[in-house]
Amino acid sequence: MPTAQYPPEKMMFQLTLRRRGISDQAVLRAMEEIPRELFVEPADRADAYRDSALGIACGQTISQPFVVAYMTEQLQLQKHHRVLEIGTGSGYQAAILSRVCSQVLTLERFRTLADGARARLSKVGCDNVEVLLGDGFDVPASAGNFDRIIVTAAMERIPEGLTERLDPGGVLIAPVGPPQDTQTLVRIIRTDAGFERKELVDVRFVPALPGIAREL
């Protein structure tokens, strides 16, 4: 591939992910293929490939690239998996997931964000992603169960109704802890004997809120 397609900031972006321990080749390819600059605010495009979170509409954020890659890697995705995402935001995490799995259903409580993400995902050809305006604490029963679930906003505790949507052998990743403070990224695996829980790394996310936003 011509060097001209790799601006210095994007080359450093990939190097940083590798240096910080991301080794799943499918995840690294997805991070390379998806143009992050399309998922940030226009004023922030020059900083799209910095390893930092950035503000988006409705008081939300797009997570730093390492956190996106790390959470995706910890899901241990396979190509046939069906994934539920709680908290669409700009659509970036869903776009990354779409390159590594079969199908993504992503729920967003803000209509503005849902509409914007839907347009961006269509633009980059993520045809296996469905964006739904909805409540992440009340996933529609019609959605069925999932191989993987990823939550991209902080929950004080993971609702039982969410873990019960995991298929046997399924994996859930979520930041757990108090809002406006440091949370811990938690991985839950559904086994024949119940649920195995492991704490991974400290993170900071905006809080997950119930219901559909009345405005925005």
PDB file of N, CA, C and O in Angstrom, residues 38-105:
ATOM      1  N   LEU A  38     -13.613  10.615  10.795  1.00  0.00           N
ATOM      2  CA  LEU A  38     -15.021  10.802  10.434  1.00  0.00           C
ATOM      3  C   LEU A  38     -15.947  10.685  11.630  1.00  0.00           C
ATOM      4  O   LEU A  38     -17.133  11.034  11.544  1.00  0.00           O
ATOM      5  N   PHE A  39     -15.435  10.196  12.757  1.00  0.00           N
ATOM      6  CA  PHE A  39     -16.274   9.937  13.923  1.00  0.00           C
ATOM      7  C   PHE A  39     -16.061  10.928  15.060  1.00  0.00           C
ATOM      8  O   PHE A  39     -16.663  10.779  16.121  1.00  0.00           O
ATOM      9  N   VAL A  40     -15.212  11.927  14.830  1.00  0.00           N
ATOM     10  CA  VAL A  40     -15.010  12.978  15.829  1.00  0.00           C
ATOM     11  C   VAL A  40     -15.636  14.267  15.312  1.00  0.00           C
ATOM     12  O   VAL A  40     -16.012  14.376  14.142  1.00  0.00           O
ATOM     13  N   GLU A  41     -15.727  15.249  16.184  1.00  0.00           N
ATOM     14  CA  GLU A  41     -16.265  16.543  15.769  1.00  0.00           C
ATOM     15  C   GLU A  41     -15.308  17.202  14.759  1.00  0.00           C
ATOM     16  O   GLU A  41     -14.082  17.013  14.846  1.00  0.00           O
ATOM     17  N   PRO A  42     -15.842  17.950  13.788  1.00  0.00           N
ATOM     18  CA  PRO A  42     -14.974  18.572  12.771  1.00  0.00           C
ATOM     19  C   PRO A  42     -13.813  19.359  13.362  1.00  0.00           C
ATOM     20  O   PRO A  42     -12.692  19.303  12.837  1.00  0.00           O
ATOM     21  N   ALA A  43     -14.042  20.061  14.470  1.00  0.00           N
ATOM     22  CA  ALA A  43     -12.978  20.869  15.071  1.00  0.00           C
ATOM     23  C   ALA A  43     -11.869  20.009  15.672  1.00  0.00           C
ATOM     24  O   ALA A  43     -10.764  20.507  15.923  1.00  0.00           O
ATOM     25  N   ASP A  44     -12.148  18.731  15.896  1.00  0.00           N
ATOM     26  CA  ASP A  44     -11.170  17.837  16.533  1.00  0.00           C
ATOM     27  C   ASP A  44     -10.474  16.897  15.550  1.00  0.00           C
ATOM     28  O   ASP A  44      -9.723  16.007  15.966  1.00  0.00           O
ATOM     29  N   ARG A  45     -10.717  17.058  14.266  1.00  0.00           N
ATOM     30  CA  ARG A  45     -10.174  16.084  13.308  1.00  0.00           C
ATOM     31  C   ARG A  45      -8.650  16.041  13.301  1.00  0.00           C
ATOM     32  O   ARG A  45      -8.064  14.984  13.063  1.00  0.00           O
ATOM     33  N   ALA A  46      -8.016  17.147  13.575  1.00  0.00           N
ATOM     34  CA  ALA A  46      -6.549  17.144  13.623  1.00  0.00           C
ATOM     35  C   ALA A  46      -6.033  16.284  14.774  1.00  0.00           C
ATOM     36  O   ALA A  46      -4.891  15.824  14.750  1.00  0.00           O
ATOM     37  N   ASP A  47      -6.876  16.062  15.789  1.00  0.00           N
ATOM     38  CA  ASP A  47      -6.486  15.277  16.959  1.00  0.00           C
ATOM     39  C   ASP A  47      -7.105  13.884  16.953  1.00  0.00           C
ATOM     40  O   ASP A  47      -7.033  13.169  17.962  1.00  0.00           O
ATOM     41  N   ALA A  48      -7.684  13.476  15.833  1.00  0.00           N
ATOM     42  CA  ALA A  48      -8.438  12.216  15.792  1.00  0.00           C
ATOM     43  C   ALA A  48      -7.593  11.008  16.170  1.00  0.00           C
ATOM     44  O   ALA A  48      -8.108  10.051  16.756  1.00  0.00           O
ATOM     45  N   TYR A  49      -6.302  11.034  15.853  1.00  0.00           N
ATOM     46  CA  TYR A  49      -5.457   9.866  16.086  1.00  0.00           C
ATOM     47  C   TYR A  49      -4.585   9.984  17.338  1.00  0.00           C
ATOM     48  O   TYR A  49      -3.729   9.142  17.580  1.00  0.00           O
ATOM     49  N   ARG A  50      -4.845  11.014  18.140  1.00  0.00           N
ATOM     50  CA  ARG A  50      -4.197  11.077  19.450  1.00  0.00           C
ATOM     51  C   ARG A  50      -4.831  10.043  20.364  1.00  0.00           C
ATOM     52  O   ARG A  50      -6.021   9.744  20.259  1.00  0.00           O
ATOM     53  N   ASP A  51      -4.051   9.512  21.298  1.00  0.00           N
ATOM     54  CA  ASP A  51      -4.592   8.505  22.208  1.00  0.00           C
ATOM     55  C   ASP A  51      -5.272   9.183  23.399  1.00  0.00           C
ATOM     56  O   ASP A  51      -4.809   9.116  24.540  1.00  0.00           O
ATOM     57  N   SER A  52      -6.382   9.846  23.089  1.00  0.00           N
ATOM     58  CA  SER A  52      -7.145  10.531  24.127  1.00  0.00           C
ATOM     59  C   SER A  52      -8.616  10.541  23.749  1.00  0.00           C
ATOM     60  O   SER A  52      -8.968  10.461  22.567  1.00  0.00           O
ATOM     61  N   ALA A  53      -9.454  10.620  24.767  1.00  0.00           N
ATOM     62  CA  ALA A  53     -10.894  10.750  24.529  1.00  0.00           C
ATOM     63  C   ALA A  53     -11.184  12.157  24.012  1.00  0.00           C
ATOM     64  O   ALA A  53     -10.464  13.110  24.315  1.00  0.00           O
ATOM     65  N   LEU A  54     -12.255  12.282  23.220  1.00  0.00           N
ATOM     66  CA  LEU A  54     -12.651  13.579  22.675  1.00  0.00           C
ATOM     67  C   LEU A  54     -14.149  13.765  22.878  1.00  0.00           C
ATOM     68  O   LEU A  54     -14.918  12.807  22.848  1.00  0.00           O
ATOM     69  N   GLY A  55     -14.549  15.017  23.074  1.00  0.00           N
ATOM     70  CA  GLY A  55     -15.959  15.314  23.249  1.00  0.00           C
ATOM     71  C   GLY A  55     -16.727  15.211  21.938  1.00  0.00           C
ATOM     72  O   GLY A  55     -16.197  15.514  20.868  1.00  0.00           O
ATOM     73  N   ILE A  56     -17.975  14.740  22.042  1.00  0.00           N
ATOM     74  CA  ILE A  56     -18.889  14.730  20.895  1.00  0.00           C
ATOM     75  C   ILE A  56     -20.194  15.380  21.328  1.00  0.00           C
ATOM     76  O   ILE A  56     -20.277  15.942  22.425  1.00  0.00           O
ATOM     77  N   ALA A  57     -21.209  15.325  20.503  1.00  0.00           N
ATOM     78  CA  ALA A  57     -22.485  15.971  20.804  1.00  0.00           C
ATOM     79  C   ALA A  57     -23.140  15.365  22.050  1.00  0.00           C
ATOM     80  O   ALA A  57     -22.785  14.272  22.498  1.00  0.00           O
ATOM     81  N   CYS A  58     -24.095  16.107  22.597  1.00  0.00           N
ATOM     82  CA  CYS A  58     -24.932  15.645  23.716  1.00  0.00           C
ATOM     83  C   CYS A  58     -24.140  15.400  24.994  1.00  0.00           C
ATOM     84  O   CYS A  58     -24.565  14.622  25.865  1.00  0.00           O
ATOM     85  N   GLY A  59     -22.974  16.044  25.122  1.00  0.00           N
ATOM     86  CA  GLY A  59     -22.181  15.899  26.324  1.00  0.00           C
ATOM     87  C   GLY A  59     -21.515  14.548  26.480  1.00  0.00           C
ATOM     88  O   GLY A  59     -21.080  14.191  27.581  1.00  0.00           O
ATOM     89  N   GLN A  60     -21.401  13.793  25.396  1.00  0.00           N
ATOM     90  CA  GLN A  60     -20.798  12.464  25.437  1.00  0.00           C
ATOM     91  C   GLN A  60     -19.364  12.519  24.907  1.00  0.00           C
ATOM     92  O   GLN A  60     -18.863  13.579  24.541  1.00  0.00           O
ATOM     93  N   THR A  61     -18.705  11.368  24.867  1.00  0.00           N
ATOM     94  CA  THR A  61     -17.323  11.315  24.400  1.00  0.00           C
ATOM     95  C   THR A  61     -17.107  10.135  23.462  1.00  0.00           C
ATOM     96  O   THR A  61     -17.862   9.165  23.487  1.00  0.00           O
ATOM     97  N   ILE A  62     -16.072  10.232  22.653  1.00  0.00           N
ATOM     98  CA  ILE A  62     -15.549   9.097  21.905  1.00  0.00           C
ATOM     99  C   ILE A  62     -14.315   8.644  22.672  1.00  0.00           C
ATOM    100  O   ILE A  62     -13.426   9.446  22.971  1.00  0.00           O
ATOM    101  N   SER A  63     -14.274   7.375  23.038  1.00  0.00           N
ATOM    102  CA  SER A  63     -13.195   6.864  23.877  1.00  0.00           C
ATOM    103  C   SER A  63     -11.846   6.954  23.174  1.00  0.00           C
ATOM    104  O   SER A  63     -11.766   6.964  21.942  1.00  0.00           O
ATOM    105  N   GLN A  64     -10.783   6.983  23.977  1.00  0.00           N
ATOM    106  CA  GLN A  64      -9.437   7.002  23.402  1.00  0.00           C
ATOM    107  C   GLN A  64      -9.210   5.711  22.625  1.00  0.00           C
ATOM    108  O   GLN A  64      -9.745   4.653  22.965  1.00  0.00           O
ATOM    109  N   PRO A  65      -8.418   5.773  21.567  1.00  0.00           N
ATOM    110  CA  PRO A  65      -8.214   4.604  20.708  1.00  0.00           C
ATOM    111  C   PRO A  65      -7.766   3.353  21.452  1.00  0.00           C
ATOM    112  O   PRO A  65      -8.237   2.249  21.160  1.00  0.00           O
ATOM    113  N   PHE A  66      -6.853   3.486  22.425  1.00  0.00           N
ATOM    114  CA  PHE A  66      -6.392   2.301  23.143  1.00  0.00           C
ATOM    115  C   PHE A  66      -7.539   1.603  23.853  1.00  0.00           C
ATOM    116  O   PHE A  66      -7.631   0.370  23.840  1.00  0.00           O
ATOM    117  N   VAL A  67      -8.426   2.367  24.482  1.00  0.00           N
ATOM    118  CA  VAL A  67      -9.552   1.764  25.206  1.00  0.00           C
ATOM    119  C   VAL A  67     -10.484   1.049  24.238  1.00  0.00           C
ATOM    120  O   VAL A  67     -10.976  -0.052  24.521  1.00  0.00           O
ATOM    121  N   VAL A  68     -10.736   1.646  23.078  1.00  0.00           N
ATOM    122  CA  VAL A  68     -11.568   1.008  22.057  1.00  0.00           C
ATOM    123  C   VAL A  68     -10.946  -0.325  21.632  1.00  0.00           C
ATOM    124  O   VAL A  68     -11.613  -1.363  21.583  1.00  0.00           O
ATOM    125  N   ALA A  69      -9.656  -0.292  21.339  1.00  0.00           N
ATOM    126  CA  ALA A  69      -8.961  -1.505  20.899  1.00  0.00           C
ATOM    127  C   ALA A  69      -8.905  -2.543  22.011  1.00  0.00           C
ATOM    128  O   ALA A  69      -9.120  -3.740  21.774  1.00  0.00           O
ATOM    129  N   TYR A  70      -8.624  -2.100  23.228  1.00  0.00           N
ATOM    130  CA  TYR A  70      -8.503  -3.025  24.358  1.00  0.00           C
ATOM    131  C   TYR A  70      -9.830  -3.721  24.654  1.00  0.00           C
ATOM    132  O   TYR A  70      -9.882  -4.948  24.833  1.00  0.00           O
ATOM    133  N   MET A  71     -10.915  -2.955  24.706  1.00  0.00           N
ATOM    134  CA  MET A  71     -12.223  -3.554  24.973  1.00  0.00           C
ATOM    135  C   MET A  71     -12.613  -4.532  23.868  1.00  0.00           C
ATOM    136  O   MET A  71     -13.142  -5.617  24.129  1.00  0.00           O
ATOM    137  N   THR A  72     -12.319  -4.156  22.631  1.00  0.00           N
ATOM    138  CA  THR A  72     -12.626  -5.044  21.500  1.00  0.00           C
ATOM    139  C   THR A  72     -11.818  -6.333  21.603  1.00  0.00           C
ATOM    140  O   THR A  72     -12.352  -7.431  21.419  1.00  0.00           O
ATOM    141  N   GLU A  73     -10.541  -6.214  21.919  1.00  0.00           N
ATOM    142  CA  GLU A  73      -9.683  -7.394  22.044  1.00  0.00           C
ATOM    143  C   GLU A  73     -10.151  -8.303  23.182  1.00  0.00           C
ATOM    144  O   GLU A  73     -10.168  -9.534  23.045  1.00  0.00           O
ATOM    145  N   GLN A  74     -10.562  -7.697  24.296  1.00  0.00           N
ATOM    146  CA  GLN A  74     -10.989  -8.489  25.451  1.00  0.00           C
ATOM    147  C   GLN A  74     -12.301  -9.238  25.200  1.00  0.00           C
ATOM    148  O   GLN A  74     -12.610 -10.200  25.911  1.00  0.00           O
ATOM    149  N   LEU A  75     -13.057  -8.834  24.197  1.00  0.00           N
ATOM    150  CA  LEU A  75     -14.278  -9.565  23.836  1.00  0.00           C
ATOM    151  C   LEU A  75     -13.964 -10.916  23.185  1.00  0.00           C
ATOM    152  O   LEU A  75     -14.832 -11.781  23.116  1.00  0.00           O
ATOM    153  N   GLN A  76     -12.737 -11.066  22.686  1.00  0.00           N
ATOM    154  CA  GLN A  76     -12.326 -12.314  22.025  1.00  0.00           C
ATOM    155  C   GLN A  76     -13.328 -12.687  20.921  1.00  0.00           C
ATOM    156  O   GLN A  76     -13.885 -13.784  20.885  1.00  0.00           O
ATOM    157  N   LEU A  77     -13.500 -11.748  20.016  1.00  0.00           N
ATOM    158  CA  LEU A  77     -14.502 -11.895  18.962  1.00  0.00           C
ATOM    159  C   LEU A  77     -14.113 -12.915  17.910  1.00  0.00           C
ATOM    160  O   LEU A  77     -12.936 -13.067  17.572  1.00  0.00           O
ATOM    161  N   GLN A  78     -15.132 -13.587  17.391  1.00  0.00           N
ATOM    162  CA  GLN A  78     -14.985 -14.434  16.219  1.00  0.00           C
ATOM    163  C   GLN A  78     -15.935 -13.918  15.141  1.00  0.00           C
ATOM    164  O   GLN A  78     -16.908 -13.219  15.427  1.00  0.00           O
ATOM    165  N   LYS A  79     -15.629 -14.278  13.908  1.00  0.00           N
ATOM    166  CA  LYS A  79     -16.331 -13.683  12.776  1.00  0.00           C
ATOM    167  C   LYS A  79     -17.836 -13.953  12.797  1.00  0.00           C
ATOM    168  O   LYS A  79     -18.620 -13.145  12.298  1.00  0.00           O
ATOM    169  N   HIS A  80     -18.274 -15.068  13.398  1.00  0.00           N
ATOM    170  CA  HIS A  80     -19.703 -15.401  13.389  1.00  0.00           C
ATOM    171  C   HIS A  80     -20.471 -14.765  14.536  1.00  0.00           C
ATOM    172  O   HIS A  80     -21.692 -14.912  14.627  1.00  0.00           O
ATOM    173  N   HIS A  81     -19.813 -14.028  15.427  1.00  0.00           N
ATOM    174  CA  HIS A  81     -20.470 -13.519  16.620  1.00  0.00           C
ATOM    175  C   HIS A  81     -21.463 -12.384  16.323  1.00  0.00           C
ATOM    176  O   HIS A  81     -21.242 -11.564  15.432  1.00  0.00           O
ATOM    177  N   ARG A  82     -22.500 -12.363  17.129  1.00  0.00           N
ATOM    178  CA  ARG A  82     -23.472 -11.273  17.131  1.00  0.00           C
ATOM    179  C   ARG A  82     -23.248 -10.462  18.404  1.00  0.00           C
ATOM    180  O   ARG A  82     -23.196 -11.015  19.503  1.00  0.00           O
ATOM    181  N   VAL A  83     -23.117  -9.139  18.248  1.00  0.00           N
ATOM    182  CA  VAL A  83     -22.698  -8.287  19.356  1.00  0.00           C
ATOM    183  C   VAL A  83     -23.742  -7.221  19.653  1.00  0.00           C
ATOM    184  O   VAL A  83     -24.297  -6.604  18.732  1.00  0.00           O
ATOM    185  N   LEU A  84     -23.971  -6.985  20.946  1.00  0.00           N
ATOM    186  CA  LEU A  84     -24.795  -5.868  21.407  1.00  0.00           C
ATOM    187  C   LEU A  84     -23.885  -4.812  22.000  1.00  0.00           C
ATOM    188  O   LEU A  84     -23.036  -5.115  22.842  1.00  0.00           O
ATOM    189  N   GLU A  85     -24.052  -3.570  21.553  1.00  0.00           N
ATOM    190  CA  GLU A  85     -23.329  -2.447  22.150  1.00  0.00           C
ATOM    191  C   GLU A  85     -24.333  -1.531  22.832  1.00  0.00           C
ATOM    192  O   GLU A  85     -25.350  -1.159  22.236  1.00  0.00           O
ATOM    193  N   ILE A  86     -24.041  -1.156  24.066  1.00  0.00           N
ATOM    194  CA  ILE A  86     -24.850  -0.176  24.797  1.00  0.00           C
ATOM    195  C   ILE A  86     -24.101   1.142  24.783  1.00  0.00           C
ATOM    196  O   ILE A  86     -23.030   1.263  25.379  1.00  0.00           O
ATOM    197  N   GLY A  87     -24.633   2.138  24.078  1.00  0.00           N
ATOM    198  CA  GLY A  87     -23.994   3.449  23.990  1.00  0.00           C
ATOM    199  C   GLY A  87     -23.277   3.648  22.668  1.00  0.00           C
ATOM    200  O   GLY A  87     -22.063   3.505  22.581  1.00  0.00           O
ATOM    201  N   THR A  88     -24.029   4.008  21.636  1.00  0.00           N
ATOM    202  CA  THR A  88     -23.466   4.140  20.287  1.00  0.00           C
ATOM    203  C   THR A  88     -22.494   5.300  20.174  1.00  0.00           C
ATOM    204  O   THR A  88     -21.461   5.192  19.501  1.00  0.00           O
ATOM    205  N   GLY A  89     -22.848   6.427  20.804  1.00  0.00           N
ATOM    206  CA  GLY A  89     -22.018   7.626  20.662  1.00  0.00           C
ATOM    207  C   GLY A  89     -21.901   8.045  19.210  1.00  0.00           C
ATOM    208  O   GLY A  89     -22.900   8.121  18.479  1.00  0.00           O
ATOM    209  N   SER A  90     -20.687   8.272  18.747  1.00  0.00           N
ATOM    210  CA  SER A  90     -20.477   8.692  17.357  1.00  0.00           C
ATOM    211  C   SER A  90     -20.533   7.518  16.388  1.00  0.00           C
ATOM    212  O   SER A  90     -20.561   7.710  15.177  1.00  0.00           O
ATOM    213  N   GLY A  91     -20.513   6.283  16.921  1.00  0.00           N
ATOM    214  CA  GLY A  91     -20.551   5.099  16.072  1.00  0.00           C
ATOM    215  C   GLY A  91     -19.195   4.447  15.854  1.00  0.00           C
ATOM    216  O   GLY A  91     -19.099   3.416  15.191  1.00  0.00           O
ATOM    217  N   TYR A  92     -18.133   5.016  16.440  1.00  0.00           N
ATOM    218  CA  TYR A  92     -16.780   4.513  16.174  1.00  0.00           C
ATOM    219  C   TYR A  92     -16.571   3.092  16.696  1.00  0.00           C
ATOM    220  O   TYR A  92     -16.056   2.231  15.979  1.00  0.00           O
ATOM    221  N   GLN A  93     -16.968   2.850  17.946  1.00  0.00           N
ATOM    222  CA  GLN A  93     -16.777   1.499  18.487  1.00  0.00           C
ATOM    223  C   GLN A  93     -17.571   0.474  17.677  1.00  0.00           C
ATOM    224  O   GLN A  93     -17.072  -0.617  17.382  1.00  0.00           O
ATOM    225  N   ALA A  94     -18.783   0.826  17.277  1.00  0.00           N
ATOM    226  CA  ALA A  94     -19.588  -0.089  16.457  1.00  0.00           C
ATOM    227  C   ALA A  94     -18.912  -0.367  15.115  1.00  0.00           C
ATOM    228  O   ALA A  94     -18.960  -1.494  14.606  1.00  0.00           O
ATOM    229  N   ALA A  95     -18.292   0.657  14.544  1.00  0.00           N
ATOM    230  CA  ALA A  95     -17.594   0.482  13.267  1.00  0.00           C
ATOM    231  C   ALA A  95     -16.434  -0.502  13.414  1.00  0.00           C
ATOM    232  O   ALA A  95     -16.232  -1.376  12.560  1.00  0.00           O
ATOM    233  N   ILE A  96     -15.676  -0.376  14.508  1.00  0.00           N
ATOM    234  CA  ILE A  96     -14.573  -1.307  14.759  1.00  0.00           C
ATOM    235  C   ILE A  96     -15.118  -2.721  14.928  1.00  0.00           C
ATOM    236  O   ILE A  96     -14.611  -3.679  14.321  1.00  0.00           O
ATOM    237  N   LEU A  97     -16.155  -2.874  15.730  1.00  0.00           N
ATOM    238  CA  LEU A  97     -16.763  -4.193  15.943  1.00  0.00           C
ATOM    239  C   LEU A  97     -17.225  -4.812  14.631  1.00  0.00           C
ATOM    240  O   LEU A  97     -17.088  -6.015  14.410  1.00  0.00           O
ATOM    241  N   SER A  98     -17.771  -3.979  13.757  1.00  0.00           N
ATOM    242  CA  SER A  98     -18.354  -4.482  12.511  1.00  0.00           C
ATOM    243  C   SER A  98     -17.343  -5.187  11.625  1.00  0.00           C
ATOM    244  O   SER A  98     -17.699  -6.042  10.820  1.00  0.00           O
ATOM    245  N   ARG A  99     -16.068  -4.821  11.782  1.00  0.00           N
ATOM    246  CA  ARG A  99     -15.022  -5.422  10.969  1.00  0.00           C
ATOM    247  C   ARG A  99     -14.532  -6.764  11.529  1.00  0.00           C
ATOM    248  O   ARG A  99     -13.788  -7.475  10.866  1.00  0.00           O
ATOM    249  N   VAL A 100     -14.969  -7.084  12.756  1.00  0.00           N
ATOM    250  CA  VAL A 100     -14.422  -8.255  13.435  1.00  0.00           C
ATOM    251  C   VAL A 100     -15.487  -9.314  13.722  1.00  0.00           C
ATOM    252  O   VAL A 100     -15.159 -10.446  14.068  1.00  0.00           O
ATOM    253  N   CYS A 101     -16.762  -8.956  13.564  1.00  0.00           N
ATOM    254  CA  CYS A 101     -17.835  -9.899  13.881  1.00  0.00           C
ATOM    255  C   CYS A 101     -18.876  -9.914  12.760  1.00  0.00           C
ATOM    256  O   CYS A 101     -18.736  -9.223  11.758  1.00  0.00           O
ATOM    257  N   SER A 102     -19.933 -10.679  12.982  1.00  0.00           N
ATOM    258  CA  SER A 102     -20.955 -10.853  11.954  1.00  0.00           C
ATOM    259  C   SER A 102     -22.004  -9.744  11.958  1.00  0.00           C
ATOM    260  O   SER A 102     -22.385  -9.228  10.911  1.00  0.00           O
ATOM    261  N   GLN A 103     -22.465  -9.374  13.156  1.00  0.00           N
ATOM    262  CA  GLN A 103     -23.579  -8.435  13.254  1.00  0.00           C
ATOM    263  C   GLN A 103     -23.473  -7.637  14.546  1.00  0.00           C
ATOM    264  O   GLN A 103     -23.101  -8.182  15.592  1.00  0.00           O
ATOM    265  N   VAL A 104     -23.786  -6.341  14.470  1.00  0.00           N
ATOM    266  CA  VAL A 104     -23.776  -5.475  15.646  1.00  0.00           C
ATOM    267  C   VAL A 104     -25.126  -4.786  15.772  1.00  0.00           C
ATOM    268  O   VAL A 104     -25.623  -4.199  14.806  1.00  0.00           O
ATOM    269  N   LEU A 105     -25.714  -4.870  16.964  1.00  0.00           N
ATOM    270  CA  LEU A 105     -26.869  -4.049  17.315  1.00  0.00           C
ATOM    271  C   LEU A 105     -26.389  -3.061  18.359  1.00  0.00           C
ATOM    272  O   LEU A 105     -25.867  -3.458  19.404  1.00  0.00           O
TER     273      LEU A 105
END
